[in-house]
CSV table of C-alpha atoms and ligand atoms in Angstrom, one decimal:
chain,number,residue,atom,x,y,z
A,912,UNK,CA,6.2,-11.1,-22.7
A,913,UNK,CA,3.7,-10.6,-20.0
A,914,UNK,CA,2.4,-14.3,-19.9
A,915,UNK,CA,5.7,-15.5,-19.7
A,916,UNK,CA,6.5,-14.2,-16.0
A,917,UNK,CA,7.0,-16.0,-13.0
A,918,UNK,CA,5.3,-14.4,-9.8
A,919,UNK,CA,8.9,-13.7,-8.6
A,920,UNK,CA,9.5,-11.1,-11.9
A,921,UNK,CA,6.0,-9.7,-11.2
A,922,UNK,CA,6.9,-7.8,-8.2
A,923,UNK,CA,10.0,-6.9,-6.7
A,924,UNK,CA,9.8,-6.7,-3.2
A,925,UNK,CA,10.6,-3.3,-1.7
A,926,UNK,CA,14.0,-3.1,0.8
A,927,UNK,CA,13.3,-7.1,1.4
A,928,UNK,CA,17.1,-7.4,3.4
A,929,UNK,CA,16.3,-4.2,5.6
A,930,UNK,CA,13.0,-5.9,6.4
A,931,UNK,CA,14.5,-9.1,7.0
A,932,UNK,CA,17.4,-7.6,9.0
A,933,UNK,CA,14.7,-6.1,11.5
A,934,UNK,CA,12.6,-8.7,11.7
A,935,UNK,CA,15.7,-11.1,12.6
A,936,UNK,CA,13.3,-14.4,11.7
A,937,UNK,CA,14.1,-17.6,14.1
A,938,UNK,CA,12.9,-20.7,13.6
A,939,UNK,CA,9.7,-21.5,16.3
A,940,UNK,CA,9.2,-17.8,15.5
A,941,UNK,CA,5.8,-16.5,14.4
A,942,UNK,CA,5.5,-13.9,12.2
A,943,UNK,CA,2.2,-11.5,10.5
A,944,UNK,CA,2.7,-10.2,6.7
A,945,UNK,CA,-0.2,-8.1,6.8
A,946,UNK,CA,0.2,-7.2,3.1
A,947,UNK,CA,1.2,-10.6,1.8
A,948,UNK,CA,0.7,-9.2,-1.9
A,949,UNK,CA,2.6,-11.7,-4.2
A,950,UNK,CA,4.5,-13.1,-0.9
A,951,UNK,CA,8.3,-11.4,-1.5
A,952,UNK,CA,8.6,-10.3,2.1
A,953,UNK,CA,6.4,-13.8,3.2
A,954,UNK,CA,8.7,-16.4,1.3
A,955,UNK,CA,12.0,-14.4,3.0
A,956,UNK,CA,10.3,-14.6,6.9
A,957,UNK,CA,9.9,-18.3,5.8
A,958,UNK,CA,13.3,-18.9,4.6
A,959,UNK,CA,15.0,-17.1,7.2
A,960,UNK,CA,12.8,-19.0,10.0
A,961,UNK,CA,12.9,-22.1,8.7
A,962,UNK,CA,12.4,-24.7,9.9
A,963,UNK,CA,9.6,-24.4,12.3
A,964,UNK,CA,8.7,-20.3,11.8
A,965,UNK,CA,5.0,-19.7,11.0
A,966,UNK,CA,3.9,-16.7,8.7
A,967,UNK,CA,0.7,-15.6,9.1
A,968,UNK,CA,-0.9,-13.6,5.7
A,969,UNK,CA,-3.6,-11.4,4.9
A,970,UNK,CA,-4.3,-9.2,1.9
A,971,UNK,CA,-7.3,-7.6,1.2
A,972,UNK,CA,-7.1,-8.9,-2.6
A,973,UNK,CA,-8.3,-12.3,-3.6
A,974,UNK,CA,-6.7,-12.4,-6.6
A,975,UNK,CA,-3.4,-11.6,-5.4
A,976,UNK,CA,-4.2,-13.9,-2.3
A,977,UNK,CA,-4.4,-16.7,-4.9
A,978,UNK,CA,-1.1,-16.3,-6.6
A,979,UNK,CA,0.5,-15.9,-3.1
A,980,UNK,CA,-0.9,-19.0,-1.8
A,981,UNK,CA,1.1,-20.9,-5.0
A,982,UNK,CA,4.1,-19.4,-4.4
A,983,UNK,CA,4.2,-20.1,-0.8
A,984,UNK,CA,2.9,-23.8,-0.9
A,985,UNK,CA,6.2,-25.7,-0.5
A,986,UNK,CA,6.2,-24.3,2.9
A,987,UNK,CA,3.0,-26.4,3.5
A,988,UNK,CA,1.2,-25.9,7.2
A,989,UNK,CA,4.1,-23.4,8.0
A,990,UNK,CA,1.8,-20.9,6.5
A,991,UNK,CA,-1.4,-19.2,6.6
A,992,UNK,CA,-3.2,-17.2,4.7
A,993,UNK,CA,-6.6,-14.7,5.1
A,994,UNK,CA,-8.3,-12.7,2.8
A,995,UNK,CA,-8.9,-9.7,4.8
A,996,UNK,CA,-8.4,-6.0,5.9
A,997,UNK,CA,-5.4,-5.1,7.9
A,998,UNK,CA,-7.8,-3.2,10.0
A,999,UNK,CA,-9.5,-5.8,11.2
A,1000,UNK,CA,-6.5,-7.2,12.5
A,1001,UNK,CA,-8.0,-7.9,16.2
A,1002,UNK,CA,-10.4,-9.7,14.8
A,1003,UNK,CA,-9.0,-12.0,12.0
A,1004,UNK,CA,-6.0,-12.9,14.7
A,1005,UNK,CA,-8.6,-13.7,17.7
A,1006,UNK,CA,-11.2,-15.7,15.4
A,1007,UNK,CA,-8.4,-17.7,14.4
A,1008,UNK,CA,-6.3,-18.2,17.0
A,1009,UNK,CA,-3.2,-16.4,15.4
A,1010,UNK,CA,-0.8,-14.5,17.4
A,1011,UNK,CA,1.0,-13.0,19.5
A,1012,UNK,CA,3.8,-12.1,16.6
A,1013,UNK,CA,7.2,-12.0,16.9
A,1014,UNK,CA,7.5,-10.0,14.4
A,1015,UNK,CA,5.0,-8.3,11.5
A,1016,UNK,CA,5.6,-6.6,8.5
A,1017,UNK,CA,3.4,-3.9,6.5
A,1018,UNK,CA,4.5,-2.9,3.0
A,1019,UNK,CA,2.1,-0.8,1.9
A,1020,UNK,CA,0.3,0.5,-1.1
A,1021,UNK,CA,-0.2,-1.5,-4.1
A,1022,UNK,CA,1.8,-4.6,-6.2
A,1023,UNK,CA,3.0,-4.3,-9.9
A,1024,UNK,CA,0.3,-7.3,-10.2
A,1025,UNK,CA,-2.5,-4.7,-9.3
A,1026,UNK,CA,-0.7,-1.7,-11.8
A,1027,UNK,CA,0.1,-4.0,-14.1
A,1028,UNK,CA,-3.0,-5.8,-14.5
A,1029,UNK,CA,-5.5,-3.3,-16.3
A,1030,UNK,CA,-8.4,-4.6,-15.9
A,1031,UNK,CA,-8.2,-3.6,-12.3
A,1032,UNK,CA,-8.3,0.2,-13.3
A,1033,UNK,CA,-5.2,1.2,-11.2
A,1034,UNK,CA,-2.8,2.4,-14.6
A,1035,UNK,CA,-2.6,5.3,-16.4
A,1036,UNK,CA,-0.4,3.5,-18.9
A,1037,UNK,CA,-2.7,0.5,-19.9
A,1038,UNK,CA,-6.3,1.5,-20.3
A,1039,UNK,CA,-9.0,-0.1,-18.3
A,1040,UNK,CA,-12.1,-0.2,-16.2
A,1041,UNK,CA,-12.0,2.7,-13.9
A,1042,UNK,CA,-11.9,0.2,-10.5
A,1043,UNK,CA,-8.7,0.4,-8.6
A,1044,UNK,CA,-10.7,-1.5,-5.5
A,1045,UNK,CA,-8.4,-3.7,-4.1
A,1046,UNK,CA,-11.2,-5.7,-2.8
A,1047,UNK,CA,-13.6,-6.3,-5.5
A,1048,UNK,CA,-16.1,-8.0,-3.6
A,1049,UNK,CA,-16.1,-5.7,-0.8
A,1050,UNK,CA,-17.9,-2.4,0.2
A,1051,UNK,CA,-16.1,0.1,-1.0
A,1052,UNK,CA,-17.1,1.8,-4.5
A,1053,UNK,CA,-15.3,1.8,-7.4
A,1054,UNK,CA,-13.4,4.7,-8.9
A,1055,UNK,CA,-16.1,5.5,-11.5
A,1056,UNK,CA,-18.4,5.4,-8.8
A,1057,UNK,CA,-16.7,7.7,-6.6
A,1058,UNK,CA,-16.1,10.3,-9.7
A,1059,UNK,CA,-19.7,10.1,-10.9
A,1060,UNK,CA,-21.0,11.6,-8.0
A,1061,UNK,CA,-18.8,13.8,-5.5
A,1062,UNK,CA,-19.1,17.3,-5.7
A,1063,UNK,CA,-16.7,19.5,-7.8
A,1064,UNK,CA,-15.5,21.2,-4.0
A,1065,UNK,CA,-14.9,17.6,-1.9
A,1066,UNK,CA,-13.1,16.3,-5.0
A,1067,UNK,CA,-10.9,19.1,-5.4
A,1068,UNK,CA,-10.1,19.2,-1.7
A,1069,UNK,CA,-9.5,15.1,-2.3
A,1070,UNK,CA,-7.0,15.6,-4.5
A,1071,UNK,CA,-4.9,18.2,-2.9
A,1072,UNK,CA,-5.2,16.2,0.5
A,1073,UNK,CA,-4.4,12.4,-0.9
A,1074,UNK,CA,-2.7,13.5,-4.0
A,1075,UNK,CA,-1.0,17.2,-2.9
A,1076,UNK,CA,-1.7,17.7,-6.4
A,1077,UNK,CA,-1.6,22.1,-6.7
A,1078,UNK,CA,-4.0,22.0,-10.1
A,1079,UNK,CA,-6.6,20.5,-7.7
A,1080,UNK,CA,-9.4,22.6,-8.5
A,1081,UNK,CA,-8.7,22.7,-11.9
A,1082,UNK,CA,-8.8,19.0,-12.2
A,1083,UNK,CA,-11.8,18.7,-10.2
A,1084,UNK,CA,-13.3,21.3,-12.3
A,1085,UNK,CA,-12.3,19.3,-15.4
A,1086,UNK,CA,-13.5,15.9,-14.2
A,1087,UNK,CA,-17.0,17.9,-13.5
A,1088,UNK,CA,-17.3,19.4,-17.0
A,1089,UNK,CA,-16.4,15.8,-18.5
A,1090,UNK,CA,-19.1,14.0,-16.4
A,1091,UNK,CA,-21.1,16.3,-17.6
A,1092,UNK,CA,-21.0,14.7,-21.2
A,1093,UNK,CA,-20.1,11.5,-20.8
A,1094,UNK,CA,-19.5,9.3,-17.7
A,1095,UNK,CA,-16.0,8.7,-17.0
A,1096,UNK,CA,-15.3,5.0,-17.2
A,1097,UNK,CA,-11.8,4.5,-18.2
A,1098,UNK,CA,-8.1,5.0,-16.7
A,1099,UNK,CA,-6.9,6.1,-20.3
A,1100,UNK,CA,-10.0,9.2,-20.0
A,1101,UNK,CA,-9.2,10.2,-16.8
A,1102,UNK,CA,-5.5,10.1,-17.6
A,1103,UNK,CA,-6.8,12.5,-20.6
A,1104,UNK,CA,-9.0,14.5,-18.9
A,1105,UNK,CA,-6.6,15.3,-16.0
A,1106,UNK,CA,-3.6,16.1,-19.3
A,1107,UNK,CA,-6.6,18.6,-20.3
A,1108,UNK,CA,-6.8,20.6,-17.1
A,1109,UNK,CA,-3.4,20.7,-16.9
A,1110,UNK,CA,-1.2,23.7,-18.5
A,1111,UNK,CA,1.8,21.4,-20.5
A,1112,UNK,CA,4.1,24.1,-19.1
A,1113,UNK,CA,3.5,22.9,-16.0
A,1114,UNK,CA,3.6,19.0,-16.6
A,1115,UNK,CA,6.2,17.3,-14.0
A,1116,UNK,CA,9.1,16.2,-15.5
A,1117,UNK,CA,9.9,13.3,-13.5
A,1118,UNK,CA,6.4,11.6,-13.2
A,1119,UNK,CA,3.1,11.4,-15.3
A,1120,UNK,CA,1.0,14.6,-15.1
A,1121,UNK,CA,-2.1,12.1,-14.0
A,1122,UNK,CA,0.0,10.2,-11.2
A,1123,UNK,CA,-1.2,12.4,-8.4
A,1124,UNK,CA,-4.9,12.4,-9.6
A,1125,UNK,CA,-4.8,8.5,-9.5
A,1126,UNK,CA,-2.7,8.6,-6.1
A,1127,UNK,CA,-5.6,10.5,-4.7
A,1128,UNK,CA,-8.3,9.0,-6.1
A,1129,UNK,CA,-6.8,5.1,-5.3
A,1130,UNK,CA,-6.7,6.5,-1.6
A,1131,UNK,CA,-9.9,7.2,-1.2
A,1132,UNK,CA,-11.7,4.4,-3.1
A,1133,UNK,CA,-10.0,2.1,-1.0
A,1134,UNK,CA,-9.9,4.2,2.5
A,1135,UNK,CA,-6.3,3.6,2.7
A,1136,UNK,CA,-5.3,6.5,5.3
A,1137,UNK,CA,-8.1,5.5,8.1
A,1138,UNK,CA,-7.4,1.9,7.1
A,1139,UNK,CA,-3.7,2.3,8.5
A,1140,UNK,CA,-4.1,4.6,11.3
A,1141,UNK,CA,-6.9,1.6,12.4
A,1142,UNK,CA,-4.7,-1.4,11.6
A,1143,UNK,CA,-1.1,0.0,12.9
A,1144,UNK,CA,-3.2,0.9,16.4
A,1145,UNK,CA,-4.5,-2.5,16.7
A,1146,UNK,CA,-1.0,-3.9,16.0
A,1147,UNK,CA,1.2,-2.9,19.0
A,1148,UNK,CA,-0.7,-5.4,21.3
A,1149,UNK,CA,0.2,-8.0,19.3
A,1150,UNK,CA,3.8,-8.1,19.5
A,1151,UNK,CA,5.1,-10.5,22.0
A,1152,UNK,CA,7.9,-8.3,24.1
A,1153,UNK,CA,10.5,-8.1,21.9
A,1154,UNK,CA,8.9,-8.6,18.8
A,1155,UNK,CA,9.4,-6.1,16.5
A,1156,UNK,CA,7.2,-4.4,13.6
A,1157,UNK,CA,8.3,-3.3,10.4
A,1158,UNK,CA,6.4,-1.0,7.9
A,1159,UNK,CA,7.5,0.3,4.4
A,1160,UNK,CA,5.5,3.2,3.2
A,1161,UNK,CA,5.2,5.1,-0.4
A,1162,UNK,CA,4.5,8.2,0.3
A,1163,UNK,CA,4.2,11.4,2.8
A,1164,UNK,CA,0.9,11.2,3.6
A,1165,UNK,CA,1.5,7.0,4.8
A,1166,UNK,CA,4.9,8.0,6.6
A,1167,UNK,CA,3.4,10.4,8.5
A,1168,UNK,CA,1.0,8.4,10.0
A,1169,UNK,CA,3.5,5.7,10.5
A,1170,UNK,CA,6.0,7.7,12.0
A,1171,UNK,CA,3.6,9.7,14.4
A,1172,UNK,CA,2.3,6.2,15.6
A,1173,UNK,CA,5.6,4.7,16.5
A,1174,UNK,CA,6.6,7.8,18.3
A,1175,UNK,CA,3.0,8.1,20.0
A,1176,UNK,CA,4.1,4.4,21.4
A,1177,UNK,CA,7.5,5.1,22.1
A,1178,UNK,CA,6.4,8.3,23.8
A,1179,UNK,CA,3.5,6.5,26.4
A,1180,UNK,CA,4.4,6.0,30.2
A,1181,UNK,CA,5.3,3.2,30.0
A,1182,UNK,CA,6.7,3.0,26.4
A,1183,UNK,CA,5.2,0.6,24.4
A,1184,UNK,CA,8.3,-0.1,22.1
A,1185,UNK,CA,11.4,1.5,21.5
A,1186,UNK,CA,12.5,3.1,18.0
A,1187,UNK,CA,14.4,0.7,16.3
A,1188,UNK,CA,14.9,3.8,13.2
A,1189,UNK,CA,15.2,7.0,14.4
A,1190,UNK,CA,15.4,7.9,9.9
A,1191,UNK,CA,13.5,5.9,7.9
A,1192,UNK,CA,15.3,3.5,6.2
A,1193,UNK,CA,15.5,4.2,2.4
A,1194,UNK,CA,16.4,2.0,-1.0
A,1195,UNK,CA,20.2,1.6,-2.4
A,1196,UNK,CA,21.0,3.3,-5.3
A,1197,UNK,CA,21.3,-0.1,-6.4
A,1198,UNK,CA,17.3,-1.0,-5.5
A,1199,UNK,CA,16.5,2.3,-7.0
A,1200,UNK,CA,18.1,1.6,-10.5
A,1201,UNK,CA,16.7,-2.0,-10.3
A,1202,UNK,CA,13.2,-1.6,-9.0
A,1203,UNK,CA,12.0,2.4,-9.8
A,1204,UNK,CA,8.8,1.2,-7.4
A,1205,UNK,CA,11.4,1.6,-4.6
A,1206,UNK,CA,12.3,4.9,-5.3
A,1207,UNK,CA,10.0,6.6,-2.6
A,1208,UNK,CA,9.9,3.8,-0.1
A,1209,UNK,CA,10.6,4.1,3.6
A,1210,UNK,CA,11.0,1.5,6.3
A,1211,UNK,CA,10.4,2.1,10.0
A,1212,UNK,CA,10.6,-0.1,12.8
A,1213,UNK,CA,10.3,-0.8,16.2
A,1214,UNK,CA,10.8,-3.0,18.9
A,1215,UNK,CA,8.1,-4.1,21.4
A,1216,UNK,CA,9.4,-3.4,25.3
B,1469,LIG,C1,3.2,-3.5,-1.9
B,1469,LIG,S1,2.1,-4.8,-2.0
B,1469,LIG,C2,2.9,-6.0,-0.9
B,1469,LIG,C3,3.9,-6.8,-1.6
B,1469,LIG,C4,4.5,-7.9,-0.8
B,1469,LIG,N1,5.2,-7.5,0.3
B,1469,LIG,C5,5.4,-8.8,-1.7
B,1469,LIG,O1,6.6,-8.9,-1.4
B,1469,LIG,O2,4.9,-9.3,-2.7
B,1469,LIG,C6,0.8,-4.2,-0.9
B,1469,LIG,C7,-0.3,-5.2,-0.8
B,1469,LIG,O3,-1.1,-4.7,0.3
B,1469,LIG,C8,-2.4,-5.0,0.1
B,1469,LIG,N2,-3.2,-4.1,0.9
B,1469,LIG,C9,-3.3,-2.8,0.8
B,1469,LIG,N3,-4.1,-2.3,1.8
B,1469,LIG,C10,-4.5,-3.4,2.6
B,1469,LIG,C11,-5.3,-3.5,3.7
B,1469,LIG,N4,-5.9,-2.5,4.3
B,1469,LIG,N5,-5.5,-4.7,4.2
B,1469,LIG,C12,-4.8,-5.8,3.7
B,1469,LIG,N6,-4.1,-5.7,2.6
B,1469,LIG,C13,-3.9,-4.5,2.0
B,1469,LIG,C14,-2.6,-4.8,-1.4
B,1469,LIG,O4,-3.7,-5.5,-1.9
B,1469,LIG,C15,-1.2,-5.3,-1.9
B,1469,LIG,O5,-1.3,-6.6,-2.4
């Protein structure tokens, strides 16, 4: 049962040994997990640079924030954690004196905490709210919000940008007509609404016909592309020489940015880092059968200069 889980069962971290192989933690060491999430990646760095290492954690999600800060308590004032937006990382490390890194880690995206947990609207399997923020006390509008008033055009052109979804416009035009009658409020209508627009010939076999439609819409309610590009940009001057960053995407449209980022830095006069993965790094078999969240993941990494 649900209730019954530990944190730990909650969310398997993605390639944790690759990460931990790059980031080589030492003890005296201080490290950045800028998407703490439920702490899989944090609680390795602290093992590994025990017994003096320092982690330093953000995530933009309270909630999560919370059960990270349990889980990572026996490590007492070896850790710290922020709630706040990767993107802000200049400021969050200069306002509290955090920094430089020897290493950082981003694994991006979402936890099985936030899918899982449906009253935060990011599931097409368990109806809920339509929310997917992942900060709910933050600016950004919920989903519903975001579907109650953008045009039928930008929508479409949302969800063939964020979600490469080809029945874009018949989705959009879908979501329109539906709005029309009713507002849409729930995951398990938009889930139904998208099934509508959708021709079941053309269903995909391998995922959910709505799991584009919510990739999309979950990147723009929570401004996840600019977000990165911002963050990862700030990051570089961070690193103490030789430190190294390591980031985990989910999907082309976050390994793209990544990649053209780390080659942008590896590619100034004078480089900035060198590449420490010329091909991403990808799951085991192993992972894949164990964890099917890892299926599409991708580590890159480099190494300050
Ligand atoms: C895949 S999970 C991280 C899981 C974590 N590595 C673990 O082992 O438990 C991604 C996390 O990044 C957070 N996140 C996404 N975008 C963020 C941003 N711009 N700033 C800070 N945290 C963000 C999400 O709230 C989520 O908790």
């Amino acid at each position: 049962m649900e209730g019954d889980l530990t944190i730990e069962d909650r969310h398997l971290p993605v390639l944790l040994e690759e990460a931990v192989a790059v980031l080589q933690p030492r003890s005296g060491g201080r490290y950045l997990d800028a998407t703490v999430g439920l702490g899989g990646h944090a609680e390795a760095i602290l093992i590994g640079s025990a017994p003096a290492g320092r982690l330093y954690g953000i995530d933009r999600d309270a909630e999560t924030l919370a059960l990270a800060g349990s889980r990572l308590g026996r490590f007492g004032s070896r850790v710290e954690l922020h709630q706040a937006d990767f993107a802000a990382l200049d400021t969050i490390a200069a306002a509290n004196g955090w920094g430089p890194f020897d290493g950082m880690v981003f694994d991006l995206g979402f936890s099985s905490f936030q899918l899982d947990n449906a009253s935060r609207g990011f599931s097409f399997m368990k109806d809920g709210p339509l929310d997917m923020r992942m900060d709910r006390q933050g600016d950004d509008k919920s989903a519903a919000e975001l579907l109650a008033r953008i045009s039928e055009r930008e929508l479409a052109r949302l969800l063939q940008d964020y979600g490469e979804e080809r029945w874009a416009r018949r989705i959009a035009a879908r979501i329109v007509q539906e709005r029309q009658s009713r507002p849409l409020t729930s995951t398990a209508q938009l889930a139904r609404v998208v099934a509508s627009a959708v021709p079941r010939r053309a269903w995909p076999r391998r995922i959910h016909v709505a799991t584009r439609t919510f990739q999309a819409v979950r990147i723009a309610v929570n401004n996840e592309l600019a977000r990165l590009r911002r963050g990862l940009q700030d990051a570089v001057k961070w690193l103490t020489t030789g430190g190294r960053i390591c980031i985990i995407s989910f999907h082309s449209l976050e390994d793209r940015i990544v990649k053209e980022t780390l080659r942008g830095w590896a590619r100034s006069d004078p480089p900035r880092v060198h590449l420490l993965t010329k091909r991403p790094v990808v799951p085991t078999e192993r992972e894949m059968k164990a964890n099917p969240r890892a299926r599409s993941a991708k580590l890159r990494a480099a190494e300050r200069c």
